[in-house]
CSV table of C-alpha atoms in Angstrom, one decimal:
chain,number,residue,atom,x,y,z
J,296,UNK,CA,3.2,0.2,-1.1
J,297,UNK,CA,1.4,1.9,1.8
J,298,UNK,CA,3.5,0.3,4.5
J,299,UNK,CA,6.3,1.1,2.4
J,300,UNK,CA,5.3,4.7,2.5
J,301,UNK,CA,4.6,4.9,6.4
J,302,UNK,CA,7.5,3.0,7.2
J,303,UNK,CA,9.7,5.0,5.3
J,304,UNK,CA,7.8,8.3,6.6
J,305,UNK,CA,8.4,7.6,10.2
J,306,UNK,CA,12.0,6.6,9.8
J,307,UNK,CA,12.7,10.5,8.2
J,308,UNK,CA,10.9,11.7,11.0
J,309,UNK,CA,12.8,10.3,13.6
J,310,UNK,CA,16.1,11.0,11.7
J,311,UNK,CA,15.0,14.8,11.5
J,312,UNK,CA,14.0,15.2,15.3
J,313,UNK,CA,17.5,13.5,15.7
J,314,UNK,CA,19.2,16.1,13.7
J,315,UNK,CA,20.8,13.3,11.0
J,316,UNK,CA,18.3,14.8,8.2
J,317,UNK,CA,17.5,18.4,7.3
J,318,UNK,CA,13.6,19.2,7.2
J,319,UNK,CA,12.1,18.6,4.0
J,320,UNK,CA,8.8,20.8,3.6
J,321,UNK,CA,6.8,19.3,1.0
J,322,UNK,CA,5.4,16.1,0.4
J,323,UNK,CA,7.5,13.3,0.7
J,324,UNK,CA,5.1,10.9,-1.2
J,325,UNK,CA,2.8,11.4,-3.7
J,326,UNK,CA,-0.6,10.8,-3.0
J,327,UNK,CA,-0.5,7.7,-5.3
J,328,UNK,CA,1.5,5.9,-7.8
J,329,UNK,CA,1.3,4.9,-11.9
J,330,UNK,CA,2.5,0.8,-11.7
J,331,UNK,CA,3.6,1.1,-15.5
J,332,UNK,CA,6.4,0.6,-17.5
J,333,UNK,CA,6.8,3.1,-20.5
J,334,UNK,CA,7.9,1.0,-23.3
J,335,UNK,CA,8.2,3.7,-26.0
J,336,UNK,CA,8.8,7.4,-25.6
J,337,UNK,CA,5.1,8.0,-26.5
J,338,UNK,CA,4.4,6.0,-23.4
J,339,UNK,CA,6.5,7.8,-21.8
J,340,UNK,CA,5.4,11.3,-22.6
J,341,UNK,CA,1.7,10.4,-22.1
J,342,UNK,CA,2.5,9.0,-18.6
């Protein structure tokens, strides 16, 4: 997932300084991620 992330990252960076993507000024990934599937809606909600 982290080269996922960085490689993804530095591709929009290059397509904003090339002028193909329009500046996006928050995060683009959060900090981590929650590998789980929500199998019922109470999953869900507690997720």
């Amino acid at each position: 997932m982290r080269w996922f992330k960085a490689m993804t990252t530095n591709e929009y960076i290059r397509a904003v300084k090339a002028g193909v993507l329009q500046p996006f000024h928050q995060k683009l990934w959060q900090k981590s991620y929650y590998d789980h599937i929500a199998r019922s809606d109470e999953d869900f909600e507690q997720t």
